[in-house]
Amino acid sequence: MPNSEPAGYDPQSVERKWQRRWDERGTNRTDLAGATRPYFNLMMFPYPSAEGLHVGNVFAFVGADIHGRFRRLAGSDVFEPLGFDAFGIHSENFALKVGTHPAELIPRNIERFRAQLKRIGLMADWRYEVQTTDPRYYKWTQWIFLQLYRAGLAVKRRAAVNWCPACKTVLANEQVIGGFCERHPDVRVEQRMLDQWFFTISRYAQRLLDHLETADWSHSTRTIQANWIGRSEGAELVFATPAGKRITVFTTRADTVFGATYLVLAPEHPLVADLTTAEQRSDVQTYRRKVSAMDLVSRKVGEKAKTGVFTGSYARNPATGAAVPVWIADYVLMEYGTGAIMAVPGHDERDFEFAATMRLPCVRVVAGPAQDASTPLAAAEPDIPDGRLVNSPGFDGMPWREAGRAITAKLAEAGLATPVVNFRLHDWCISRQRYWGPPIPIIYCDGCGTVPVPEKDLPVVLPALEDFRPDDSGVSPLARLESWYRVPCPQCGKMGRRETDVSDTFLDSAWYFLRYPSADRDDLAFEPGLTRRWLPVSSYIGGNEHAVLHLMYARFITMALHDLGLVPFEEPFRRFRAHGTIIKDGAKMSKSRGNVVNPDAYVERWGADTFRMYLMFLGPYQEGGDFRDAGINGIRRFLDKVWTLVDGVAVGPQTPSPNPQDPALVRLMHRTIQRVTEDTESLSYNTAIAAMMEYVNALRDGVAVGSLLSPLAILLAPYAPHFAEECWERLGGKGSVMDAAWPRFDPALAVAEQVELVVQVNGKVRSRLPMPRGATEATVVNAALADPAVQRFTAGTAPRKVVFVPDRLVNLVV
RNA sequence: GCCCGGGUGGCGAAAUGGCAAACGCAGGGGACUUAAAAUCCCCAGGGGGCGACCCCGUGCGGGUUCGAGUCCCGCCCCGGGCACCA
């Protein structure tokens, strides 16, 4: 006789048991070479911080894991690898802070992370783990650099970089928060001119933008990226000086050229020296010095009063022929367009403000239907819908869009205009004057110049360096290690010097997905056969905080590799979904705010399965939300109910089972399978869980039999994998539930037999009628008219109009 | 300023133009218990009515429709992205 007191659900022992079994049986291993229906389920690999995983990480990984498990149960050969993004300034800064060398710190953190990730029950195939800090990995990061270098996509040039005077080092863009240093929130970041390596991603701007239109990506992610690429269509116009200098400006509003009453050049503009007259020289030089000493924040704030200096020169407005003064001002930026603008104070707020300060003339050139040609008292909106030109001889009365094209065409005949497209996307600066990264594989030789390290000499191993602190010299700490950087030139054999900069962490992560399937190969970066089979990535799930940097760089590197014939696809990710952000008390979790929630205690107390489901039940996966733990017991109660049901079946037929399968329960089962399938597919995990809860609540009122429970065990498997395994086993299932087939539903059974039809009178609900599915309009209307509750509102008159929605509602209009 | 999301009970939320609030948390009442916990049953947007029932209700104001949380127009607020970008 079975024990009369069934053992309750004990998550800890269930989870220990199944994790051990998965290891023993190799449940989570994927046969990469033999897979016939490959599905690459990718999630953003973590940076192994010292604090360990936080709840946000778990939320992200669990959601991706559910997707992978679902695809596997639905019949795919799912590959779900994980790795660690352990190079970079975050790790290095933390190492500096605690005074431990990153080479010692990082492996410890990784170990801790791996243990936590295993504990939450991810279906990861750990045989293919990658670590960006492993020479076997970064050998190929360096190799990719070399491929781009050979293709002319990696170039070295002088550029302004972020410099933190407190850290005494260059910072990556992502270390600069609102113009301040991440580690020194009260220290403003300066600009310094240094020789830097760039990837010329800007050449790919149009392609990167074009592919976004059709990409199967979260809408939000696509919008963010398109914004960042920042395409703007316009024209370059030429303003010539009497001395024969041609000043080219970029404008998106060529139609307003008749209102261009002066020019402004960025203070750094190369023509400034030539244009400056003797009497203006000292003013111009003073101003340029002042601007170059300024930090990025104070230069780029819009609210600041306009300043600038006249160069003393004039240039000819190509449309009006008038001589307009040429100024320099810091509100014009050298990095965008041509570094020079035509100022149209009548229709641009900034230009208006500047003109007002400097007492420069202002003209209206676009006006509404009233064709008001008066001088504006403030910058007038230039893109009013039916705006037409005024004060523009030859073009007056023309709609502004059309006028823009016409004016550009006319000026183009005289060689004074070219239609151009500008992008906000700048080239990617990849060099870092830091220690903790892959050395850039370049050797400088007095005779041969810049020489790439031969591929056979890769990797250029990052040398052990006890004191890796950055200094004030503007070069990497590696420049202190002469024994390392002094090497013979690979071409001529004479003594040369290694590049001492390392590459940006974002390069490490721009290609890791290519590496996973080939992670066990030392002879190549990515094996062509495996790459063709497993890539592009089938599904990528990650946070929108990487919408521009990581996701853009990964797309660029893939495109570049494609153009070099190294991969057969242009886009790395077939499908991308952004998960929401988990916040705490209304703010992003961060150590400095002290609101980081550690998942360990929850996993300890409730078990991984309950915690997984709870996080997914919190709200829509793609929206995220505020973390709170109120309600986690609701999930536990749900699992306990399932446990009890399974136990009732598993304990055996104490009462003879006449197999009393309630047809309504069978129908509900089909309906539940349908809902869970569709909702899991679309990442609507919260509603999938709700559907399972409804099903379980109904089962408890009926008679639970194995045939109603086994499908539930499979539906649960993506969400609560250990628990589902245990149920599956107790219900007599063979092997792992993960090798079962996702249950199918019969659409004919997935609907109820009886429906409750709503009866409205004049759009207000007045009654509900139980009806068999498929009842005809005539039947329903007759029944409705016979209903006393309806009769009170129809007042005995025949309806003027009847709206009938089969199986849902009838609306009687009287 | 421009570009995306979003705004629904006490709370998290759900709802192909068709019963607003499914599912869950917290709460109230009851059963079981010596008691508590656990479990089970019932109630639960606001207002009115003894009651059957009725009225109101998805940020605000209009509109389309037999019917609007959902579509359209104009606002307000919150979150995110871009930003002296010409």
mmCIF file of N, CA and C in Angstrom, chain A residues 67-147:
data_model
loop_
_atom_site.group_PDB
_atom_site.id
_atom_site.type_symbol
_atom_site.label_atom_id
_atom_site.label_comp_id
_atom_site.label_asym_id
_atom_site.label_seq_id
_atom_site.Cartn_x
_atom_site.Cartn_y
_atom_site.Cartn_z
ATOM 1 N N HIS A 67 12.457 29.946 -24.477
ATOM 2 C CA HIS A 67 12.309 29.902 -25.928
ATOM 3 C C HIS A 67 13.070 28.707 -26.523
ATOM 4 N N GLY A 68 14.292 28.509 -26.065
ATOM 5 C CA GLY A 68 15.099 27.399 -26.575
ATOM 6 C C GLY A 68 14.471 26.047 -26.262
ATOM 7 N N ARG A 69 13.996 25.893 -25.050
ATOM 8 C CA ARG A 69 13.373 24.629 -24.658
ATOM 9 C C ARG A 69 12.099 24.387 -25.460
ATOM 10 N N PHE A 70 11.332 25.450 -25.658
ATOM 11 C CA PHE A 70 10.108 25.318 -26.440
ATOM 12 C C PHE A 70 10.429 24.854 -27.864
ATOM 13 N N ARG A 71 11.435 25.481 -28.476
ATOM 14 C CA ARG A 71 11.789 25.105 -29.847
ATOM 15 C C ARG A 71 12.250 23.650 -29.907
ATOM 16 N N ARG A 72 12.974 23.245 -28.882
ATOM 17 C CA ARG A 72 13.443 21.869 -28.859
ATOM 18 C C ARG A 72 12.270 20.902 -28.766
ATOM 19 N N LEU A 73 11.341 21.195 -27.866
ATOM 20 C CA LEU A 73 10.181 20.314 -27.716
ATOM 21 C C LEU A 73 9.349 20.321 -28.993
ATOM 22 N N ALA A 74 9.384 21.433 -29.707
ATOM 23 C CA ALA A 74 8.617 21.529 -30.947
ATOM 24 C C ALA A 74 9.339 20.855 -32.105
ATOM 25 N N GLY A 75 10.513 20.272 -31.814
ATOM 26 C CA GLY A 75 11.134 19.440 -32.834
ATOM 27 C C GLY A 75 12.457 19.910 -33.398
ATOM 28 N N SER A 76 12.965 21.042 -32.942
ATOM 29 C CA SER A 76 14.238 21.501 -33.478
ATOM 30 C C SER A 76 15.414 20.914 -32.699
ATOM 31 N N ASP A 77 16.578 20.915 -33.353
ATOM 32 C CA ASP A 77 17.825 20.586 -32.651
ATOM 33 C C ASP A 77 18.387 21.901 -32.150
ATOM 34 N N VAL A 78 18.156 22.165 -30.882
ATOM 35 C CA VAL A 78 18.491 23.485 -30.360
ATOM 36 C C VAL A 78 19.898 23.504 -29.771
ATOM 37 N N PHE A 79 20.640 24.511 -30.166
ATOM 38 C CA PHE A 79 21.978 24.740 -29.625
ATOM 39 C C PHE A 79 21.904 26.005 -28.783
ATOM 40 N N GLU A 80 22.187 25.839 -27.495
ATOM 41 C CA GLU A 80 22.052 26.969 -26.572
ATOM 42 C C GLU A 80 23.342 27.149 -25.788
ATOM 43 N N PRO A 81 24.317 27.819 -26.379
ATOM 44 C CA PRO A 81 25.605 27.972 -25.709
ATOM 45 C C PRO A 81 25.668 29.217 -24.825
ATOM 46 N N LEU A 82 26.631 29.249 -23.960
ATOM 47 C CA LEU A 82 26.862 30.417 -23.113
ATOM 48 C C LEU A 82 28.352 30.695 -23.006
ATOM 49 N N GLY A 83 28.677 31.897 -22.653
ATOM 50 C CA GLY A 83 30.079 32.255 -22.505
ATOM 51 C C GLY A 83 30.226 33.501 -21.659
ATOM 52 N N PHE A 84 31.418 34.035 -21.658
ATOM 53 C CA PHE A 84 31.708 35.168 -20.782
ATOM 54 C C PHE A 84 32.509 36.241 -21.494
ATOM 55 N N ASP A 85 32.026 37.455 -21.350
ATOM 56 C CA ASP A 85 32.607 38.618 -22.012
ATOM 57 C C ASP A 85 33.485 39.325 -20.982
ATOM 58 N N ALA A 86 34.682 38.815 -20.782
ATOM 59 C CA ALA A 86 35.414 39.168 -19.566
ATOM 60 C C ALA A 86 36.557 40.158 -19.751
ATOM 61 N N PHE A 87 36.802 40.553 -21.016
ATOM 62 C CA PHE A 87 37.793 41.593 -21.224
ATOM 63 C C PHE A 87 37.118 42.943 -21.033
ATOM 64 N N GLY A 88 37.938 43.986 -20.917
ATOM 65 C CA GLY A 88 37.373 45.313 -20.998
ATOM 66 C C GLY A 88 37.511 46.151 -19.746
ATOM 67 N N ILE A 89 37.071 47.369 -19.930
ATOM 68 C CA ILE A 89 37.343 48.394 -18.956
ATOM 69 C C ILE A 89 36.578 48.183 -17.643
ATOM 70 N N HIS A 90 35.381 47.555 -17.737
ATOM 71 C CA HIS A 90 34.633 47.288 -16.505
ATOM 72 C C HIS A 90 35.424 46.367 -15.580
ATOM 73 N N SER A 91 35.860 45.262 -16.165
ATOM 74 C CA SER A 91 36.612 44.299 -15.364
ATOM 75 C C SER A 91 37.889 44.942 -14.839
ATOM 76 N N GLU A 92 38.531 45.714 -15.704
ATOM 77 C CA GLU A 92 39.803 46.306 -15.324
ATOM 78 C C GLU A 92 39.620 47.344 -14.214
ATOM 79 N N ASN A 93 38.603 48.174 -14.367
ATOM 80 C CA ASN A 93 38.354 49.174 -13.332
ATOM 81 C C ASN A 93 38.043 48.528 -11.989
ATOM 82 N N PHE A 94 37.286 47.461 -12.055
ATOM 83 C CA PHE A 94 36.956 46.793 -10.803
ATOM 84 C C PHE A 94 38.211 46.185 -10.171
ATOM 85 N N ALA A 95 39.052 45.608 -11.014
ATOM 86 C CA ALA A 95 40.305 45.031 -10.515
ATOM 87 C C ALA A 95 41.164 46.108 -9.864
ATOM 88 N N LEU A 96 41.184 47.294 -10.496
ATOM 89 C CA LEU A 96 41.957 48.406 -9.932
ATOM 90 C C LEU A 96 41.422 48.793 -8.561
ATOM 91 N N LYS A 97 40.113 48.808 -8.475
ATOM 92 C CA LYS A 97 39.484 49.235 -7.242
ATOM 93 C C LYS A 97 39.795 48.279 -6.090
ATOM 94 N N VAL A 98 39.699 46.990 -6.344
ATOM 95 C CA VAL A 98 39.924 46.048 -5.249
ATOM 96 C C VAL A 98 41.388 45.650 -5.122
ATOM 97 N N GLY A 99 42.212 46.116 -6.063
ATOM 98 C CA GLY A 99 43.634 45.844 -5.963
ATOM 99 C C GLY A 99 44.025 44.408 -6.248
ATOM 100 N N THR A 100 43.216 43.734 -7.051
ATOM 101 C CA THR A 100 43.566 42.372 -7.458
ATOM 102 C C THR A 100 43.750 42.366 -8.967
ATOM 103 N N HIS A 101 44.701 41.602 -9.445
ATOM 104 C CA HIS A 101 44.955 41.565 -10.875
ATOM 105 C C HIS A 101 43.775 40.899 -11.590
ATOM 106 N N PRO A 102 43.333 41.462 -12.731
ATOM 107 C CA PRO A 102 42.184 40.861 -13.420
ATOM 108 C C PRO A 102 42.430 39.406 -13.832
ATOM 109 N N ALA A 103 43.675 39.088 -14.106
ATOM 110 C CA ALA A 103 43.973 37.710 -14.516
ATOM 111 C C ALA A 103 43.650 36.726 -13.390
ATOM 112 N N GLU A 104 43.601 37.252 -12.174
ATOM 113 C CA GLU A 104 43.299 36.404 -11.033
ATOM 114 C C GLU A 104 41.804 36.478 -10.705
ATOM 115 N N LEU A 105 41.302 37.701 -10.848
ATOM 116 C CA LEU A 105 39.928 37.986 -10.464
ATOM 117 C C LEU A 105 38.906 37.357 -11.407
ATOM 118 N N ILE A 106 39.166 37.496 -12.708
ATOM 119 C CA ILE A 106 38.179 37.087 -13.710
ATOM 120 C C ILE A 106 37.841 35.590 -13.647
ATOM 121 N N PRO A 107 38.833 34.717 -13.576
ATOM 122 C CA PRO A 107 38.482 33.288 -13.503
ATOM 123 C C PRO A 107 37.605 32.957 -12.298
ATOM 124 N N ARG A 108 37.838 33.634 -11.192
ATOM 125 C CA ARG A 108 37.004 33.412 -10.005
ATOM 126 C C ARG A 108 35.567 33.823 -10.278
ATOM 127 N N ASN A 109 35.419 35.023 -10.889
ATOM 128 C CA ASN A 109 34.067 35.502 -11.193
ATOM 129 C C ASN A 109 33.353 34.568 -12.154
ATOM 130 N N ILE A 110 34.089 34.097 -13.144
ATOM 131 C CA ILE A 110 33.482 33.216 -14.143
ATOM 132 C C ILE A 110 32.985 31.944 -13.481
ATOM 133 N N GLU A 111 33.774 31.424 -12.598
ATOM 134 C CA GLU A 111 33.386 30.191 -11.916
ATOM 135 C C GLU A 111 32.074 30.384 -11.142
ATOM 136 N N ARG A 112 32.013 31.505 -10.473
ATOM 137 C CA ARG A 112 30.823 31.817 -9.699
ATOM 138 C C ARG A 112 29.608 31.964 -10.620
ATOM 139 N N PHE A 113 29.789 32.692 -11.732
ATOM 140 C CA PHE A 113 28.706 32.888 -12.687
ATOM 141 C C PHE A 113 28.223 31.556 -13.246
ATOM 142 N N ARG A 114 29.170 30.711 -13.615
ATOM 143 C CA ARG A 114 28.802 29.451 -14.243
ATOM 144 C C ARG A 114 27.954 28.625 -13.275
ATOM 145 N N ALA A 115 28.381 28.622 -12.009
ATOM 146 C CA ALA A 115 27.624 27.865 -11.007
ATOM 147 C C ALA A 115 26.210 28.421 -10.866
ATOM 148 N N GLN A 116 26.090 29.740 -10.869
ATOM 149 C CA GLN A 116 24.754 30.343 -10.738
ATOM 150 C C GLN A 116 23.889 30.035 -11.945
ATOM 151 N N LEU A 117 24.493 30.092 -13.132
ATOM 152 C CA LEU A 117 23.739 29.835 -14.356
ATOM 153 C C LEU A 117 23.263 28.390 -14.412
ATOM 154 N N LYS A 118 24.122 27.485 -13.943
ATOM 155 C CA LYS A 118 23.709 26.082 -13.924
ATOM 156 C C LYS A 118 22.566 25.880 -12.950
ATOM 157 N N ARG A 119 22.659 26.596 -11.848
ATOM 158 C CA ARG A 119 21.665 26.421 -10.792
ATOM 159 C C ARG A 119 20.264 26.839 -11.252
ATOM 160 N N ILE A 120 20.157 27.819 -12.152
ATOM 161 C CA ILE A 120 18.820 28.236 -12.576
ATOM 162 C C ILE A 120 18.266 27.347 -13.687
ATOM 163 N N GLY A 121 19.046 26.330 -14.073
ATOM 164 C CA GLY A 121 18.489 25.306 -14.946
ATOM 165 C C GLY A 121 18.454 25.654 -16.420
ATOM 166 N N LEU A 122 19.468 26.384 -16.887
ATOM 167 C CA LEU A 122 19.518 26.683 -18.315
ATOM 168 C C LEU A 122 19.909 25.436 -19.100
ATOM 169 N N MET A 123 19.385 25.339 -20.324
ATOM 170 C CA MET A 123 19.640 24.173 -21.160
ATOM 171 C C MET A 123 20.955 24.356 -21.920
ATOM 172 N N ALA A 124 21.940 24.886 -21.262
ATOM 173 C CA ALA A 124 23.170 25.249 -21.965
ATOM 174 C C ALA A 124 24.050 24.031 -22.227
ATOM 175 N N ASP A 125 24.676 24.048 -23.399
ATOM 176 C CA ASP A 125 25.682 23.040 -23.713
ATOM 177 C C ASP A 125 27.049 23.640 -23.373
ATOM 178 N N TRP A 126 27.491 23.324 -22.173
ATOM 179 C CA TRP A 126 28.702 23.979 -21.663
ATOM 180 C C TRP A 126 29.975 23.526 -22.360
ATOM 181 N N ARG A 127 29.868 22.525 -23.220
ATOM 182 C CA ARG A 127 31.075 22.115 -23.949
ATOM 183 C C ARG A 127 31.543 23.209 -24.907
ATOM 184 N N TYR A 128 30.641 24.119 -25.240
ATOM 185 C CA TYR A 128 30.985 25.152 -26.216
ATOM 186 C C TYR A 128 31.104 26.544 -25.596
ATOM 187 N N GLU A 129 31.381 26.574 -24.292
ATOM 188 C CA GLU A 129 31.572 27.861 -23.626
ATOM 189 C C GLU A 129 32.718 28.640 -24.264
ATOM 190 N N VAL A 130 32.543 29.939 -24.423
ATOM 191 C CA VAL A 130 33.669 30.771 -24.862
ATOM 192 C C VAL A 130 33.977 31.828 -23.809
ATOM 193 N N GLN A 131 35.253 32.170 -23.721
ATOM 194 C CA GLN A 131 35.691 33.267 -22.855
ATOM 195 C C GLN A 131 36.539 34.197 -23.706
ATOM 196 N N THR A 132 36.137 35.444 -23.765
ATOM 197 C CA THR A 132 36.845 36.371 -24.662
ATOM 198 C C THR A 132 38.285 36.613 -24.214
ATOM 199 N N THR A 133 38.578 36.308 -22.948
ATOM 200 C CA THR A 133 39.916 36.541 -22.407
ATOM 201 C C THR A 133 40.874 35.379 -22.681
ATOM 202 N N ASP A 134 40.331 34.302 -23.242
ATOM 203 C CA ASP A 134 41.149 33.127 -23.515
ATOM 204 C C ASP A 134 41.951 33.365 -24.801
ATOM 205 N N PRO A 135 43.278 33.171 -24.765
ATOM 206 C CA PRO A 135 44.074 33.378 -25.995
ATOM 207 C C PRO A 135 43.542 32.556 -27.169
ATOM 208 N N ARG A 136 42.901 31.417 -26.891
ATOM 209 C CA ARG A 136 42.337 30.617 -27.967
ATOM 210 C C ARG A 136 41.146 31.323 -28.601
ATOM 211 N N TYR A 137 40.556 32.255 -27.856
ATOM 212 C CA TYR A 137 39.480 33.081 -28.426
ATOM 213 C C TYR A 137 40.051 34.340 -29.072
ATOM 214 N N TYR A 138 40.850 35.085 -28.299
ATOM 215 C CA TYR A 138 41.221 36.409 -28.830
ATOM 216 C C TYR A 138 42.253 36.331 -29.937
ATOM 217 N N LYS A 139 42.859 35.155 -30.094
ATOM 218 C CA LYS A 139 43.649 34.915 -31.297
ATOM 219 C C LYS A 139 42.798 35.269 -32.533
ATOM 220 N N TRP A 140 41.551 34.865 -32.490
ATOM 221 C CA TRP A 140 40.668 35.069 -33.649
ATOM 222 C C TRP A 140 40.073 36.465 -33.675
ATOM 223 N N THR A 141 39.987 37.103 -32.510
ATOM 224 C CA THR A 141 39.599 38.525 -32.501
ATOM 225 C C THR A 141 40.668 39.316 -33.244
ATOM 226 N N GLN A 142 41.928 38.967 -32.950
ATOM 227 C CA GLN A 142 43.031 39.638 -33.631
ATOM 228 C C GLN A 142 43.031 39.302 -35.126
ATOM 229 N N TRP A 143 42.698 38.057 -35.426
ATOM 230 C CA TRP A 143 42.640 37.625 -36.818
ATOM 231 C C TRP A 143 41.592 38.441 -37.589
ATOM 232 N N ILE A 144 40.446 38.681 -36.936
ATOM 233 C CA ILE A 144 39.406 39.485 -37.586
ATOM 234 C C ILE A 144 39.893 40.910 -37.816
ATOM 235 N N PHE A 145 40.609 41.436 -36.833
ATOM 236 C CA PHE A 145 41.196 42.769 -37.035
ATOM 237 C C PHE A 145 42.063 42.768 -38.293
ATOM 238 N N LEU A 146 42.869 41.742 -38.435
ATOM 239 C CA LEU A 146 43.775 41.683 -39.595
ATOM 240 C C LEU A 146 43.005 41.594 -40.916
ATOM 241 N N GLN A 147 41.909 40.833 -40.908
ATOM 242 C CA GLN A 147 41.113 40.744 -42.138
ATOM 243 C C GLN A 147 40.563 42.124 -42.511
#
